[in-house]
Coordinates of C-alpha atoms in Angstrom, one line a residue:
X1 CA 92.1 132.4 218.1
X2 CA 89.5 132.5 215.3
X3 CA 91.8 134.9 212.9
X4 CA 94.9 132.5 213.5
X5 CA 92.8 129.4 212.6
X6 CA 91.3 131.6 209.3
X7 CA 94.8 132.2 208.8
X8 CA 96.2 128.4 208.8
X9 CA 93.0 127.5 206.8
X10 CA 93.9 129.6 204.0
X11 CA 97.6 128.8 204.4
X12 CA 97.0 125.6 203.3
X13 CA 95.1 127.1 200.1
X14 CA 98.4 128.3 198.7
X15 CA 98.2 132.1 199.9
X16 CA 99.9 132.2 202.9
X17 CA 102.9 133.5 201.5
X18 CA 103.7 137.2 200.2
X19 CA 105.5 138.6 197.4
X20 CA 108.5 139.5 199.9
X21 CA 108.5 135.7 201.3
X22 CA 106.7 136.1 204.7
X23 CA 103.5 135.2 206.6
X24 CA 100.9 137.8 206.4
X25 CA 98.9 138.4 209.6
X26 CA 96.5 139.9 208.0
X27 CA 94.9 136.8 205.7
X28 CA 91.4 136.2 205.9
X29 CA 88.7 134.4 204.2
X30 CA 86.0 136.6 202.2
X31 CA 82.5 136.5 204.0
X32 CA 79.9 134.2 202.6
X33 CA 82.3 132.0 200.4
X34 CA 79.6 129.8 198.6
X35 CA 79.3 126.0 198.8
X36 CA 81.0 123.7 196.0
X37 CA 84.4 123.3 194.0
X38 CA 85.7 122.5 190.8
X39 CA 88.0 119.9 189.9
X40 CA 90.0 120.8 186.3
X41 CA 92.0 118.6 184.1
X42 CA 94.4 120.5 181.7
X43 CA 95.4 118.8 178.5
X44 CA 96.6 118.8 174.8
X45 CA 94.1 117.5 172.5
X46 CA 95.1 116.2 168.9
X47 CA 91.6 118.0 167.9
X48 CA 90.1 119.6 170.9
X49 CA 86.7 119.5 168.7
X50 CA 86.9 115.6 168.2
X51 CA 88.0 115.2 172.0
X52 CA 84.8 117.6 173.4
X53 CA 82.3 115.1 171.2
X54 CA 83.9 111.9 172.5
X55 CA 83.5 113.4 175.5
X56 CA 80.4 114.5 175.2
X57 CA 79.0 110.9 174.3
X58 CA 80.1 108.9 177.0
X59 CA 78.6 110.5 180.1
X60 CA 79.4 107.1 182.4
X61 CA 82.8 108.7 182.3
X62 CA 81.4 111.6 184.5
X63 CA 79.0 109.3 186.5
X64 CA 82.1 107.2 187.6
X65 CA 83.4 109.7 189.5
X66 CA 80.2 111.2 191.2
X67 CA 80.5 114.8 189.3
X68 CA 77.4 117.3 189.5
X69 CA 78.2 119.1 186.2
X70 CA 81.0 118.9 183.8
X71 CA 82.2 120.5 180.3
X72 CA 85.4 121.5 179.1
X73 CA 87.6 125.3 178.0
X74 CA 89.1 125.7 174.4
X75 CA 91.9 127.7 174.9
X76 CA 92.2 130.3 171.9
X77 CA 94.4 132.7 172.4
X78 CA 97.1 133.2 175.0
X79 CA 97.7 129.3 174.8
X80 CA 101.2 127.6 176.6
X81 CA 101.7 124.7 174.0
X82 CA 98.9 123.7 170.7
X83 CA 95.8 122.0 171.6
X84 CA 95.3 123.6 175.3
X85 CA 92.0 122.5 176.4
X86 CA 90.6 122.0 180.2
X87 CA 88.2 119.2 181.3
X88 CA 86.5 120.9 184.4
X89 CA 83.9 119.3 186.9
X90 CA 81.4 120.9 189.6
X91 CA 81.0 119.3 193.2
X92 CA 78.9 120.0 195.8
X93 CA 81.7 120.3 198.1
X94 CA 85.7 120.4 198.6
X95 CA 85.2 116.6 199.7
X96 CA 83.4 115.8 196.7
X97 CA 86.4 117.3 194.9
X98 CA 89.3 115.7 196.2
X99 CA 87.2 112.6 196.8
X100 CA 86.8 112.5 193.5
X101 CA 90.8 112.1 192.5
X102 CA 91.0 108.9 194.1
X103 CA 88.1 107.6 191.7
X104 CA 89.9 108.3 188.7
X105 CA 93.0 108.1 187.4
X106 CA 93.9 110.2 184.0
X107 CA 96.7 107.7 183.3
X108 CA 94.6 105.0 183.2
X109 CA 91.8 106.1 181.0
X110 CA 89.9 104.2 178.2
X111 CA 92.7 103.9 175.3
X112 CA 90.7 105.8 172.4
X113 CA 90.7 109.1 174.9
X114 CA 94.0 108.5 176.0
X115 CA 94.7 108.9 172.3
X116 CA 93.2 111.7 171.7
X117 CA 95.3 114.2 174.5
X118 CA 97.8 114.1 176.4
X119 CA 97.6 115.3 180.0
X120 CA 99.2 117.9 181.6
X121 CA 98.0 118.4 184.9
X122 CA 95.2 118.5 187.3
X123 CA 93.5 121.2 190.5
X124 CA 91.1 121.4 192.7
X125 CA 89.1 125.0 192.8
X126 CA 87.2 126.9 195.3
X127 CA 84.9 129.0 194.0
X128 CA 85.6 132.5 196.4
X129 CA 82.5 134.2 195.3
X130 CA 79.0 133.1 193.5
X131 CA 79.8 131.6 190.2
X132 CA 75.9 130.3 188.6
X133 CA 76.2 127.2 185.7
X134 CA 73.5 127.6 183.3
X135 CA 70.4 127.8 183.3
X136 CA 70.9 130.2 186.3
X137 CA 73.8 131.8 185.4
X138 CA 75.5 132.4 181.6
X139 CA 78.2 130.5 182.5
X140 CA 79.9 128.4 180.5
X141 CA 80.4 131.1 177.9
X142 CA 83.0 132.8 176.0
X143 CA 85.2 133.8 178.9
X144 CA 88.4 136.1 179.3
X145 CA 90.7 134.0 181.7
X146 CA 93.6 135.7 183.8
X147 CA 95.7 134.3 186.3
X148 CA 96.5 136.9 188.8
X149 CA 98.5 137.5 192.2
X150 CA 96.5 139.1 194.9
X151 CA 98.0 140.3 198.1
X152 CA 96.5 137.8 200.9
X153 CA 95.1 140.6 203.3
X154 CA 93.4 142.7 200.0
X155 CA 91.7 139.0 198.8
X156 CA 88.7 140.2 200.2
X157 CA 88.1 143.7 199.3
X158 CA 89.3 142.0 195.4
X159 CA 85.6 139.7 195.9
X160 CA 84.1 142.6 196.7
X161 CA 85.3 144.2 193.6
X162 CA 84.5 141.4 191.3
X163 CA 80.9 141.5 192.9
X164 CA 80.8 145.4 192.5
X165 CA 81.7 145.0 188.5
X166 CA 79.6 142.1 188.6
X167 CA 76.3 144.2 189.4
X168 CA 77.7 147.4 187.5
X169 CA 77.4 145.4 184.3
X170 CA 74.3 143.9 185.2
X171 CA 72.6 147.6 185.8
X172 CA 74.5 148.1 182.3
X173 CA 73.0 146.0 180.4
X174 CA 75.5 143.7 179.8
X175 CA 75.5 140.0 180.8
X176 CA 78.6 139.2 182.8
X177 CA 79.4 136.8 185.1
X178 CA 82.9 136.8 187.0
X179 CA 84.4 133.9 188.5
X180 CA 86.8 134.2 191.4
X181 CA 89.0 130.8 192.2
X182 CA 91.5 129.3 194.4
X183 CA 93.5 126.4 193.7
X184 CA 94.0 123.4 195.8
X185 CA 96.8 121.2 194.7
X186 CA 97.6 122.7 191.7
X187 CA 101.7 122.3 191.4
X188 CA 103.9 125.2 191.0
X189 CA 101.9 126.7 187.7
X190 CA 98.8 127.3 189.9
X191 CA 100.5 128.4 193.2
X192 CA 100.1 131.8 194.7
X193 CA 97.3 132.8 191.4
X194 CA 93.6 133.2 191.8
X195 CA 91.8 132.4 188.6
X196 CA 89.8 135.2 187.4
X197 CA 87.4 134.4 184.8
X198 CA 85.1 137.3 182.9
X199 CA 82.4 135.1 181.0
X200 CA 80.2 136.4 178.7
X201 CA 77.2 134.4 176.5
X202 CA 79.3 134.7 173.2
X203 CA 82.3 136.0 171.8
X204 CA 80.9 139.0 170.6
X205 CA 79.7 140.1 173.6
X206 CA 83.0 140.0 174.7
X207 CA 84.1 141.9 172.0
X208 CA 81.3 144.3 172.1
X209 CA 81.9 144.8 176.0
X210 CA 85.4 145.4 175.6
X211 CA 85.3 147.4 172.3
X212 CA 82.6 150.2 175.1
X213 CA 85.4 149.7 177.9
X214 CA 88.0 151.5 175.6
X215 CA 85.6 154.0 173.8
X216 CA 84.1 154.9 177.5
X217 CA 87.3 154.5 179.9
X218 CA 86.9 152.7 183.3
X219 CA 85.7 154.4 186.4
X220 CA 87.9 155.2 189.0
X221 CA 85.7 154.1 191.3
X222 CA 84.5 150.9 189.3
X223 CA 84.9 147.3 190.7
X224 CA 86.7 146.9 187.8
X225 CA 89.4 149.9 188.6
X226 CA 89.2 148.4 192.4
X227 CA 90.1 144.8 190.8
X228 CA 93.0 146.1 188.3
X229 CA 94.6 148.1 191.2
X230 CA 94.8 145.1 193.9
X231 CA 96.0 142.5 190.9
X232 CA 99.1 141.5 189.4
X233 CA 98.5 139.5 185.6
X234 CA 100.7 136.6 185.3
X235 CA 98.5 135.4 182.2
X236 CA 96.0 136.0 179.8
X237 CA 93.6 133.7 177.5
X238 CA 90.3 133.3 175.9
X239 CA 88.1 130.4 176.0
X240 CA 85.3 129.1 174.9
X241 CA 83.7 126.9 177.3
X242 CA 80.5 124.0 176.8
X243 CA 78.5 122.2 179.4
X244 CA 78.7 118.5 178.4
X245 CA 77.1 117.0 181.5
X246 CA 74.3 117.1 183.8
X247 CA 73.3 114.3 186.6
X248 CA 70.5 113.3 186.6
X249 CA 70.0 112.8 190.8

């Protein structure tokens, strides 16, 4: 009874289904899935840099809608139409989250920010393993961002792997942080994807990390091997990401 109730849970978080159409008996929900969510909204900014400092100086815009933390993602490369920027906020909980929809409406936003982007669309995300905002973490940073498919009954061995790469780069050296993410309501462009996002403190650590990954070859037996062979790409960006907002209770 427990597995089949697992199993509906996560049916309703968009990966019940399988590449060949059918229910999988054998989802389940990766142990110790931390508290919180994200709530993102993707847009098109005229000038993503003007948009981040508006944003940035009207915090009441975060406070109306009860977030914990926000910021926003320059998209750089990879990008699906000119200007692709995310607004993203942190919650406590999933009902935090989707609470949080009903408080504000992106249609009817002050007129000088509706001016200044145009909106695409809007998720929920569960974080699937530990993801740390600064100042515990490095995240937000420069981040490698990849959509990917996942088979539903491998999803938890794939958090293990991000946790084994995690702490492979930590005994490294090198400051990594990866993000593993569901989405909740996030239309057909989101469906069936996890979000996987590598996040470094700056773009040339990025770089430099990537640059020793070619020169040195990946491990067989590496989380990141594990993670490549249980993944399918459907996209691939990089981002720059920015805390704008902290509450203050």
């Amino acid at each position: 009874m427990k597995e089949k109730l697992l199993a509906i849970v996560l049916a309703t978080l968009s990966l019940w289904v399988g590449a060949d159409g059918h229910k999988s008996s054998g989802v389940i929900i990766p142990e110790s899935v931390p508290q919180g969510a994200f709530a993102t909204l993707m847009v098109a900014a005229k000038n993503p840099k003007d948009y981040t400092a508006y944003l940035a100086s009207q915090p009441q815009l975060f406070e109306n809608i009860g977030v914990a933390v926000a910021g926003v993602c320059i998209t750089h490369t990879g990008a699906d139409y000119p200007g692709q920027m995310m607004v993203w906020s942190g919650y406590p909980s999933l009902e935090r989250a989707i609470e949080g929809l009903t408080k504000y409406d992106p249609s009817d936003a002050p007129k000088k920010l509706s001016a200044m982007r145009d909106v695409k669309y809007n998720a929920i995300w569960k974080p699937l393993k530990q993801f740390d905002l600064a100042p515990t973490g490095i995240a937000p940073g420069f981040e490698r961002v990849m959509r990917v498919k996942v088979e539903p009954e491998k999803l938890t061995a794939f958090v293990a792997a991000a946790n084994q790469y995690e702490e492979e780069a930590k005994e490294a050296g090198i400051k990594l942080q990866v993000g593993v993410f569901l989405p909740i309501g996030g239309g057909p462009l989101e469906a069936d994807t996890l979000h996987v996002r590598f996040v470094a403190p700056s773009a040339s650590e990025t770089g430099a990390r990537l640059d020793n990954m070619f020169a040195s070859g990946i491990d067989p037996n590496s989380g990141l091997a594990k993670m490549y062979q249980m993944m399918t790409p459907v996209s691939d960006t990089l981002e720059s990401c920015e805390q704008l907002y902290t509450a203050t209770q």
